[in-house]
Amino acid sequence: MDKTDSLRALGAPIEKPEERPIVVSSEMVDLAISSMGASERNGSVLLPKDVLRKKMAELIRAQTAERVLKEALLTARALAGEDSLTHLPNPRALAAVLHREVARKRRFPSGPNFSVIMLDLDGFKLVNDTHGHLAGDAVLVEVAARINQRLRQDDFAARYGGDELTVIGQESNGGSIVFADDIRKRISEEPVCWRERRLSVGVSLGIVDFKPGTATDVDPVHLIEMADEEILLDKERRKILSEEWNQEAGDIADQFNFSVNIFVH
């Protein structure tokens, strides 16, 4: 699903979980047989049919209840607006907050401004491919924790999907760029420690300041689209800067006969 499509779909009702067949394991059958005091002849178990039906029905009901409970917990988390991995708010909660902030700012234009800050983790796929998805999950959990540590009282952060996170930042003296760059540094300057490994990711930022009556006075879906476009521009700017630094460092290194390679996080 496209990222903006996922935001549009947030208001749709949660679908009923797919029906799956009930599977009764051989261990469960053995347990039922042993509890019934059945007799055995030539490798065959002998017991009345009504007893077998009753015990099997009990086992099936128990397994069904366990499955329903698990699905109910997942559904409850989705309805509550929580991402099950990072425990940040999920896209449904993000949509609700964005709609509220847009409506507030349009109604009270002179009130505090807010910004939509999208964060895309650079190098996250490499972490997954090299160390596995458990390592990637550990990075996401730690990144979410570092973002939460930086949030102010009225700020809001959510996991948008995959390795993208979103912050709704309220107006500050330093401005949204300073605030967002501080979050970037908290994430990229200190590796995540996982199973005696140090996992590093960078951050690309997309920042949109919502201002009524301007080009940024759009609905929440288009705010996200605009922030996504800014992420691509940020990646390109940092790529060019990295190449320029590498070229300058290379020219200096040539004078001293050693190699240098710099990547801007």
PDB file of C-alpha atoms in Angstrom:
ATOM      1  CA  MET A   1       0.000   0.000   0.000  1.00  0.00           C
ATOM      2  CA  ASP A   2       1.289   3.488  -0.869  1.00  0.00           C
ATOM      3  CA  LYS A   3       2.199   5.584   2.171  1.00  0.00           C
ATOM      4  CA  THR A   4      -0.427   8.243   1.492  1.00  0.00           C
ATOM      5  CA  ASP A   5      -3.008   5.544   0.737  1.00  0.00           C
ATOM      6  CA  SER A   6      -2.389   4.160   4.203  1.00  0.00           C
ATOM      7  CA  LEU A   7      -3.247   7.550   5.685  1.00  0.00           C
ATOM      8  CA  ARG A   8      -6.447   7.794   3.625  1.00  0.00           C
ATOM      9  CA  ALA A   9      -7.455   4.334   4.809  1.00  0.00           C
ATOM     10  CA  LEU A  10      -7.176   5.213   8.481  1.00  0.00           C
ATOM     11  CA  GLY A  11     -10.841   6.022   8.822  1.00  0.00           C
ATOM     12  CA  ALA A  12     -11.964   2.707   7.354  1.00  0.00           C
ATOM     13  CA  PRO A  13     -13.486   0.168   9.761  1.00  0.00           C
ATOM     14  CA  ILE A  14     -11.203  -2.577  10.971  1.00  0.00           C
ATOM     15  CA  GLU A  15     -11.873  -5.725   9.014  1.00  0.00           C
ATOM     16  CA  LYS A  16     -13.008  -8.867  10.754  1.00  0.00           C
ATOM     17  CA  PRO A  17     -10.049 -11.227  11.264  1.00  0.00           C
ATOM     18  CA  GLU A  18      -9.755 -13.870   8.588  1.00  0.00           C
ATOM     19  CA  GLU A  19     -11.391 -17.157   9.537  1.00  0.00           C
ATOM     20  CA  ARG A  20      -8.792 -19.884   9.978  1.00  0.00           C
ATOM     21  CA  PRO A  21      -9.312 -23.591  10.561  1.00  0.00           C
ATOM     22  CA  ILE A  22      -8.974 -24.937  14.083  1.00  0.00           C
ATOM     23  CA  VAL A  23      -5.932 -27.195  14.345  1.00  0.00           C
ATOM     24  CA  VAL A  24      -5.826 -29.774  17.116  1.00  0.00           C
ATOM     25  CA  SER A  25      -2.328 -31.131  17.708  1.00  0.00           C
ATOM     26  CA  SER A  26      -1.480 -34.768  18.429  1.00  0.00           C
ATOM     27  CA  GLU A  27      -0.261 -33.721  21.881  1.00  0.00           C
ATOM     28  CA  MET A  28      -3.684 -32.310  22.662  1.00  0.00           C
ATOM     29  CA  VAL A  29      -5.337 -35.536  21.546  1.00  0.00           C
ATOM     30  CA  ASP A  30      -2.959 -37.611  23.703  1.00  0.00           C
ATOM     31  CA  LEU A  31      -3.761 -35.405  26.676  1.00  0.00           C
ATOM     32  CA  ALA A  32      -7.469 -35.864  26.153  1.00  0.00           C
ATOM     33  CA  ILE A  33      -7.144 -39.638  25.820  1.00  0.00           C
ATOM     34  CA  SER A  34      -5.046 -39.952  28.976  1.00  0.00           C
ATOM     35  CA  SER A  35      -7.584 -37.946  30.967  1.00  0.00           C
ATOM     36  CA  MET A  36     -10.439 -40.224  29.899  1.00  0.00           C
ATOM     37  CA  GLY A  37      -9.031 -43.519  31.219  1.00  0.00           C
ATOM     38  CA  ALA A  38      -9.436 -45.147  27.824  1.00  0.00           C
ATOM     39  CA  SER A  39      -8.307 -48.713  27.166  1.00  0.00           C
ATOM     40  CA  GLU A  40      -5.924 -49.750  24.417  1.00  0.00           C
ATOM     41  CA  ARG A  41      -6.001 -52.889  22.256  1.00  0.00           C
ATOM     42  CA  ASN A  42      -3.529 -53.727  19.469  1.00  0.00           C
ATOM     43  CA  GLY A  43      -2.396 -50.144  19.313  1.00  0.00           C
ATOM     44  CA  SER A  44      -5.951 -48.806  19.072  1.00  0.00           C
ATOM     45  CA  VAL A  45      -7.628 -46.634  21.713  1.00  0.00           C
ATOM     46  CA  LEU A  46     -11.076 -47.776  22.767  1.00  0.00           C
ATOM     47  CA  LEU A  47     -13.509 -45.315  24.347  1.00  0.00           C
ATOM     48  CA  PRO A  48     -17.168 -44.362  24.030  1.00  0.00           C
ATOM     49  CA  LYS A  49     -17.995 -41.973  21.176  1.00  0.00           C
ATOM     50  CA  ASP A  50     -19.918 -39.579  23.422  1.00  0.00           C
ATOM     51  CA  VAL A  51     -16.889 -39.226  25.717  1.00  0.00           C
ATOM     52  CA  LEU A  52     -14.579 -38.567  22.765  1.00  0.00           C
ATOM     53  CA  ARG A  53     -16.954 -35.960  21.324  1.00  0.00           C
ATOM     54  CA  LYS A  54     -17.217 -34.184  24.669  1.00  0.00           C
ATOM     55  CA  LYS A  55     -13.451 -34.045  25.280  1.00  0.00           C
ATOM     56  CA  MET A  56     -12.626 -32.941  21.737  1.00  0.00           C
ATOM     57  CA  ALA A  57     -15.257 -30.194  21.954  1.00  0.00           C
ATOM     58  CA  GLU A  58     -13.659 -28.940  25.179  1.00  0.00           C
ATOM     59  CA  LEU A  59     -10.214 -28.827  23.553  1.00  0.00           C
ATOM     60  CA  ILE A  60     -11.519 -27.007  20.496  1.00  0.00           C
ATOM     61  CA  ARG A  61     -13.326 -24.432  22.634  1.00  0.00           C
ATOM     62  CA  ALA A  62     -10.156 -23.805  24.666  1.00  0.00           C
ATOM     63  CA  GLN A  63      -8.019 -23.312  21.561  1.00  0.00           C
ATOM     64  CA  THR A  64     -10.637 -21.067  19.951  1.00  0.00           C
ATOM     65  CA  ALA A  65     -10.840 -18.906  23.083  1.00  0.00           C
ATOM     66  CA  GLU A  66      -7.048 -18.446  23.107  1.00  0.00           C
ATOM     67  CA  ARG A  67      -7.009 -17.426  19.450  1.00  0.00           C
ATOM     68  CA  VAL A  68      -9.904 -15.001  19.885  1.00  0.00           C
ATOM     69  CA  LEU A  69      -8.156 -13.391  22.875  1.00  0.00           C
ATOM     70  CA  LYS A  70      -4.963 -12.799  20.866  1.00  0.00           C
ATOM     71  CA  GLU A  71      -6.914 -11.264  17.982  1.00  0.00           C
ATOM     72  CA  ALA A  72      -8.917  -9.117  20.390  1.00  0.00           C
ATOM     73  CA  LEU A  73      -5.716  -7.726  21.931  1.00  0.00           C
ATOM     74  CA  LEU A  74      -4.318  -6.822  18.496  1.00  0.00           C
ATOM     75  CA  THR A  75      -7.590  -5.171  17.511  1.00  0.00           C
ATOM     76  CA  ALA A  76      -7.751  -3.268  20.794  1.00  0.00           C
ATOM     77  CA  ARG A  77      -4.235  -1.900  20.241  1.00  0.00           C
ATOM     78  CA  ALA A  78      -5.147  -0.776  16.732  1.00  0.00           C
ATOM     79  CA  LEU A  79      -8.324   0.913  17.972  1.00  0.00           C
ATOM     80  CA  ALA A  80      -6.407   2.507  20.825  1.00  0.00           C
ATOM     81  CA  GLY A  81      -3.987   3.952  18.285  1.00  0.00           C
ATOM     82  CA  GLU A  82      -0.794   2.195  19.428  1.00  0.00           C
ATOM     83  CA  ASP A  83       1.966   0.684  17.332  1.00  0.00           C
ATOM     84  CA  SER A  84       2.622  -2.785  18.751  1.00  0.00           C
ATOM     85  CA  LEU A  85       6.428  -2.623  18.307  1.00  0.00           C
ATOM     86  CA  THR A  86       7.477   0.861  19.377  1.00  0.00           C
ATOM     87  CA  HIS A  87       4.374   1.643  21.466  1.00  0.00           C
ATOM     88  CA  LEU A  88       4.247   4.995  19.742  1.00  0.00           C
ATOM     89  CA  PRO A  89       0.870   6.150  18.422  1.00  0.00           C
ATOM     90  CA  ASN A  90       0.032   4.562  15.063  1.00  0.00           C
ATOM     91  CA  PRO A  91      -1.161   6.198  11.791  1.00  0.00           C
ATOM     92  CA  ARG A  92      -4.776   6.203  12.989  1.00  0.00           C
ATOM     93  CA  ALA A  93      -3.817   8.297  16.011  1.00  0.00           C
ATOM     94  CA  LEU A  94      -1.570  10.486  13.834  1.00  0.00           C
ATOM     95  CA  ALA A  95      -4.479  11.255  11.506  1.00  0.00           C
ATOM     96  CA  ALA A  96      -6.698  12.261  14.430  1.00  0.00           C
ATOM     97  CA  VAL A  97      -4.067  14.637  15.850  1.00  0.00           C
ATOM     98  CA  LEU A  98      -3.300  16.165  12.439  1.00  0.00           C
ATOM     99  CA  HIS A  99      -6.991  16.825  11.756  1.00  0.00           C
ATOM    100  CA  ARG A 100      -7.322  18.424  15.201  1.00  0.00           C
ATOM    101  CA  GLU A 101      -4.245  20.637  14.758  1.00  0.00           C
ATOM    102  CA  VAL A 102      -5.271  21.794  11.276  1.00  0.00           C
ATOM    103  CA  ALA A 103      -8.765  22.667  12.510  1.00  0.00           C
ATOM    104  CA  ARG A 104      -7.352  24.508  15.547  1.00  0.00           C
ATOM    105  CA  LYS A 105      -4.914  26.581  13.523  1.00  0.00           C
ATOM    106  CA  ARG A 106      -7.530  27.509  10.908  1.00  0.00           C
ATOM    107  CA  ARG A 107      -9.932  28.590  13.648  1.00  0.00           C
ATOM    108  CA  PHE A 108      -7.295  30.523  15.609  1.00  0.00           C
ATOM    109  CA  PRO A 109      -4.717  31.728  13.020  1.00  0.00           C
ATOM    110  CA  SER A 110      -2.924  33.866  15.596  1.00  0.00           C
ATOM    111  CA  GLY A 111      -2.415  30.901  17.912  1.00  0.00           C
ATOM    112  CA  PRO A 112       0.741  28.766  18.159  1.00  0.00           C
ATOM    113  CA  ASN A 113       2.042  27.318  14.902  1.00  0.00           C
ATOM    114  CA  PHE A 114       2.859  23.656  14.387  1.00  0.00           C
ATOM    115  CA  SER A 115       5.129  21.709  12.072  1.00  0.00           C
ATOM    116  CA  VAL A 116       4.955  18.256  10.537  1.00  0.00           C
ATOM    117  CA  ILE A 117       8.359  16.565  10.718  1.00  0.00           C
ATOM    118  CA  MET A 118       8.878  13.297   8.868  1.00  0.00           C
ATOM    119  CA  LEU A 119      11.910  11.175   9.731  1.00  0.00           C
ATOM    120  CA  ASP A 120      13.223   8.471   7.403  1.00  0.00           C
ATOM    121  CA  LEU A 121      15.971   6.199   8.750  1.00  0.00           C
ATOM    122  CA  ASP A 122      18.925   6.005   6.358  1.00  0.00           C
ATOM    123  CA  GLY A 123      20.740   2.679   6.427  1.00  0.00           C
ATOM    124  CA  PHE A 124      17.858   0.862   8.106  1.00  0.00           C
ATOM    125  CA  LYS A 125      17.533  -1.653   5.263  1.00  0.00           C
ATOM    126  CA  LEU A 126      21.240  -2.423   5.571  1.00  0.00           C
ATOM    127  CA  VAL A 127      20.756  -3.178   9.280  1.00  0.00           C
ATOM    128  CA  ASN A 128      17.908  -5.561   8.442  1.00  0.00           C
ATOM    129  CA  ASP A 129      19.787  -7.253   5.597  1.00  0.00           C
ATOM    130  CA  THR A 130      23.031  -7.614   7.579  1.00  0.00           C
ATOM    131  CA  HIS A 131      21.831  -8.426  11.091  1.00  0.00           C
ATOM    132  CA  GLY A 132      18.235  -9.571  10.632  1.00  0.00           C
ATOM    133  CA  HIS A 133      14.809  -8.149  11.422  1.00  0.00           C
ATOM    134  CA  LEU A 134      15.225  -8.511  15.182  1.00  0.00           C
ATOM    135  CA  ALA A 135      18.088  -6.044  14.955  1.00  0.00           C
ATOM    136  CA  GLY A 136      15.932  -3.730  12.874  1.00  0.00           C
ATOM    137  CA  ASP A 137      13.164  -3.950  15.465  1.00  0.00           C
ATOM    138  CA  ALA A 138      15.658  -3.073  18.207  1.00  0.00           C
ATOM    139  CA  VAL A 139      16.736   0.011  16.249  1.00  0.00           C
ATOM    140  CA  LEU A 140      13.130   1.160  15.798  1.00  0.00           C
ATOM    141  CA  VAL A 141      12.374   0.727  19.497  1.00  0.00           C
ATOM    142  CA  GLU A 142      15.478   2.706  20.509  1.00  0.00           C
ATOM    143  CA  VAL A 143      14.812   5.438  17.936  1.00  0.00           C
ATOM    144  CA  ALA A 144      11.266   5.813  19.267  1.00  0.00           C
ATOM    145  CA  ALA A 145      12.629   6.123  22.810  1.00  0.00           C
ATOM    146  CA  ARG A 146      15.119   8.823  21.794  1.00  0.00           C
ATOM    147  CA  ILE A 147      12.395  10.799  20.029  1.00  0.00           C
ATOM    148  CA  ASN A 148      10.180  10.587  23.106  1.00  0.00           C
ATOM    149  CA  GLN A 149      13.025  11.887  25.270  1.00  0.00           C
ATOM    150  CA  ARG A 150      13.253  15.026  23.112  1.00  0.00           C
ATOM    151  CA  LEU A 151       9.541  15.820  22.882  1.00  0.00           C
ATOM    152  CA  ARG A 152       8.171  18.787  24.755  1.00  0.00           C
ATOM    153  CA  GLN A 153       4.848  18.802  26.572  1.00  0.00           C
ATOM    154  CA  ASP A 154       2.624  19.569  23.568  1.00  0.00           C
ATOM    155  CA  ASP A 155       4.615  17.714  20.889  1.00  0.00           C
ATOM    156  CA  PHE A 156       3.417  14.445  19.385  1.00  0.00           C
ATOM    157  CA  ALA A 157       5.271  11.533  17.764  1.00  0.00           C
ATOM    158  CA  ALA A 158       3.949   8.511  15.856  1.00  0.00           C
ATOM    159  CA  ARG A 159       5.247   5.618  13.810  1.00  0.00           C
ATOM    160  CA  TYR A 160       3.964   6.268  10.318  1.00  0.00           C
ATOM    161  CA  GLY A 161       5.064   2.923   8.886  1.00  0.00           C
ATOM    162  CA  GLY A 162       8.192   0.894   8.183  1.00  0.00           C
ATOM    163  CA  ASP A 163      11.198   3.029   9.084  1.00  0.00           C
ATOM    164  CA  GLU A 164       9.335   6.332   8.895  1.00  0.00           C
ATOM    165  CA  LEU A 165       8.254   8.280  11.956  1.00  0.00           C
ATOM    166  CA  THR A 166       6.365  11.533  12.274  1.00  0.00           C
ATOM    167  CA  VAL A 167       6.606  14.332  14.824  1.00  0.00           C
ATOM    168  CA  ILE A 168       4.088  17.147  15.173  1.00  0.00           C
ATOM    169  CA  GLY A 169       6.104  19.876  16.794  1.00  0.00           C
ATOM    170  CA  GLN A 170       4.585  22.955  18.397  1.00  0.00           C
ATOM    171  CA  GLU A 171       6.039  26.417  17.876  1.00  0.00           C
ATOM    172  CA  SER A 172       9.369  27.036  19.634  1.00  0.00           C
ATOM    173  CA  ASN A 173      11.875  29.875  19.877  1.00  0.00           C
ATOM    174  CA  GLY A 174      14.496  27.980  17.909  1.00  0.00           C
ATOM    175  CA  GLY A 175      12.119  27.060  15.114  1.00  0.00           C
ATOM    176  CA  SER A 176      11.177  23.710  13.613  1.00  0.00           C
ATOM    177  CA  ILE A 177      14.504  23.231  11.808  1.00  0.00           C
ATOM    178  CA  VAL A 178      16.541  23.482  15.016  1.00  0.00           C
ATOM    179  CA  PHE A 179      14.106  21.188  16.840  1.00  0.00           C
ATOM    180  CA  ALA A 180      14.134  18.588  14.039  1.00  0.00           C
ATOM    181  CA  ASP A 181      17.911  18.690  13.676  1.00  0.00           C
ATOM    182  CA  ASP A 182      18.301  18.049  17.400  1.00  0.00           C
ATOM    183  CA  ILE A 183      16.162  14.918  17.021  1.00  0.00           C
ATOM    184  CA  ARG A 184      18.305  13.872  14.064  1.00  0.00           C
ATOM    185  CA  LYS A 185      21.482  14.197  16.119  1.00  0.00           C
ATOM    186  CA  ARG A 186      20.044  12.199  19.016  1.00  0.00           C
ATOM    187  CA  ILE A 187      19.339   9.327  16.625  1.00  0.00           C
ATOM    188  CA  SER A 188      22.352   9.366  14.298  1.00  0.00           C
ATOM    189  CA  GLU A 189      25.255  10.367  16.541  1.00  0.00           C
ATOM    190  CA  GLU A 190      25.001   7.427  18.975  1.00  0.00           C
ATOM    191  CA  PRO A 191      24.779   3.826  17.621  1.00  0.00           C
ATOM    192  CA  VAL A 192      22.173   1.439  18.985  1.00  0.00           C
ATOM    193  CA  CYS A 193      23.729  -1.361  21.072  1.00  0.00           C
ATOM    194  CA  TRP A 194      22.200  -4.755  20.333  1.00  0.00           C
ATOM    195  CA  ARG A 195      23.705  -8.123  21.267  1.00  0.00           C
ATOM    196  CA  GLU A 196      27.183  -6.624  21.577  1.00  0.00           C
ATOM    197  CA  ARG A 197      26.820  -4.962  18.165  1.00  0.00           C
ATOM    198  CA  ARG A 198      26.694  -1.249  17.421  1.00  0.00           C
ATOM    199  CA  LEU A 199      24.042  -0.460  14.817  1.00  0.00           C
ATOM    200  CA  SER A 200      24.098   2.970  13.184  1.00  0.00           C
ATOM    201  CA  VAL A 201      21.434   4.732  11.139  1.00  0.00           C
ATOM    202  CA  GLY A 202      21.190   8.208   9.736  1.00  0.00           C
ATOM    203  CA  VAL A 203      18.083  10.375   9.457  1.00  0.00           C
ATOM    204  CA  SER A 204      16.585  12.259   6.527  1.00  0.00           C
ATOM    205  CA  LEU A 205      14.138  14.999   7.501  1.00  0.00           C
ATOM    206  CA  GLY A 206      11.077  16.450   5.825  1.00  0.00           C
ATOM    207  CA  ILE A 207       9.711  19.578   7.533  1.00  0.00           C
ATOM    208  CA  VAL A 208       6.509  21.431   6.698  1.00  0.00           C
ATOM    209  CA  ASP A 209       5.350  24.437   8.759  1.00  0.00           C
ATOM    210  CA  PHE A 210       1.557  24.696   8.622  1.00  0.00           C
ATOM    211  CA  LYS A 211       0.452  28.290   8.004  1.00  0.00           C
ATOM    212  CA  PRO A 212      -3.170  29.221   7.186  1.00  0.00           C
ATOM    213  CA  GLY A 213      -3.654  31.015   3.888  1.00  0.00           C
ATOM    214  CA  THR A 214      -0.341  29.804   2.434  1.00  0.00           C
ATOM    215  CA  ALA A 215       0.766  26.906   0.253  1.00  0.00           C
ATOM    216  CA  THR A 216       1.008  24.700   3.347  1.00  0.00           C
ATOM    217  CA  ASP A 217      -2.669  25.244   4.266  1.00  0.00           C
ATOM    218  CA  VAL A 218      -3.724  21.793   3.054  1.00  0.00           C
ATOM    219  CA  ASP A 219      -5.412  18.697   4.471  1.00  0.00           C
ATOM    220  CA  PRO A 220      -3.406  16.179   6.587  1.00  0.00           C
ATOM    221  CA  VAL A 221      -2.839  13.777   3.694  1.00  0.00           C
ATOM    222  CA  HIS A 222      -1.193  16.476   1.590  1.00  0.00           C
ATOM    223  CA  LEU A 223       0.829  17.687   4.557  1.00  0.00           C
ATOM    224  CA  ILE A 224       2.346  14.208   4.765  1.00  0.00           C
ATOM    225  CA  GLU A 225       2.949  14.188   1.010  1.00  0.00           C
ATOM    226  CA  MET A 226       4.716  17.537   1.219  1.00  0.00           C
ATOM    227  CA  ALA A 227       6.882  16.332   4.118  1.00  0.00           C
ATOM    228  CA  ASP A 228       7.741  13.197   2.132  1.00  0.00           C
ATOM    229  CA  GLU A 229       8.886  15.352  -0.782  1.00  0.00           C
ATOM    230  CA  GLU A 230      11.074  17.334   1.603  1.00  0.00           C
ATOM    231  CA  ILE A 231      12.697  14.074   2.736  1.00  0.00           C
ATOM    232  CA  LEU A 232      13.785  13.361  -0.835  1.00  0.00           C
ATOM    233  CA  LEU A 233      15.213  16.882  -1.144  1.00  0.00           C
ATOM    234  CA  ASP A 234      17.064  16.463   2.163  1.00  0.00           C
ATOM    235  CA  LYS A 235      18.597  13.181   0.973  1.00  0.00           C
ATOM    236  CA  GLU A 236      19.746  14.845  -2.237  1.00  0.00           C
ATOM    237  CA  ARG A 237      21.192  17.884  -0.427  1.00  0.00           C
ATOM    238  CA  ARG A 238      23.167  15.726   1.989  1.00  0.00           C
ATOM    239  CA  LYS A 239      24.379  13.502  -0.836  1.00  0.00           C
ATOM    240  CA  ILE A 240      25.739  16.535  -2.690  1.00  0.00           C
ATOM    241  CA  LEU A 241      27.291  17.900   0.501  1.00  0.00           C
ATOM    242  CA  SER A 242      28.905  14.538   1.218  1.00  0.00           C
ATOM    243  CA  GLU A 243      30.376  14.404  -2.289  1.00  0.00           C
ATOM    244  CA  GLU A 244      31.723  17.939  -1.972  1.00  0.00           C
ATOM    245  CA  TRP A 245      33.315  17.154   1.386  1.00  0.00           C
ATOM    246  CA  ASN A 246      34.801  13.948   0.037  1.00  0.00           C
ATOM    247  CA  GLN A 247      36.248  15.823  -2.938  1.00  0.00           C
ATOM    248  CA  GLU A 248      37.729  18.528  -0.722  1.00  0.00           C
ATOM    249  CA  ALA A 249      39.066  15.985   1.761  1.00  0.00           C
ATOM    250  CA  GLY A 250      40.429  13.919  -1.124  1.00  0.00           C
ATOM    251  CA  ASP A 251      42.319  16.883  -2.516  1.00  0.00           C
ATOM    252  CA  ILE A 252      43.909  17.430   0.887  1.00  0.00           C
ATOM    253  CA  ALA A 253      44.597  13.729   1.330  1.00  0.00           C
ATOM    254  CA  ASP A 254      46.358  13.569  -2.029  1.00  0.00           C
ATOM    255  CA  GLN A 255      48.903  15.995  -0.683  1.00  0.00           C
ATOM    256  CA  PHE A 256      49.672  13.625   2.199  1.00  0.00           C
ATOM    257  CA  ASN A 257      49.107  10.324   0.349  1.00  0.00           C
ATOM    258  CA  PHE A 258      46.174   8.902   2.374  1.00  0.00           C
ATOM    259  CA  SER A 259      42.485   8.278   1.618  1.00  0.00           C
ATOM    260  CA  VAL A 260      39.420   9.884   3.178  1.00  0.00           C
ATOM    261  CA  ASN A 261      35.734   9.106   2.771  1.00  0.00           C
ATOM    262  CA  ILE A 262      33.069  11.142   4.535  1.00  0.00           C
ATOM    263  CA  PHE A 263      29.339  10.511   4.682  1.00  0.00           C
ATOM    264  CA  VAL A 264      27.048  13.174   6.116  1.00  0.00           C
ATOM    265  CA  HIS A 265      24.477  11.703   8.491  1.00  0.00           C
TER     266      HIS A 265
END
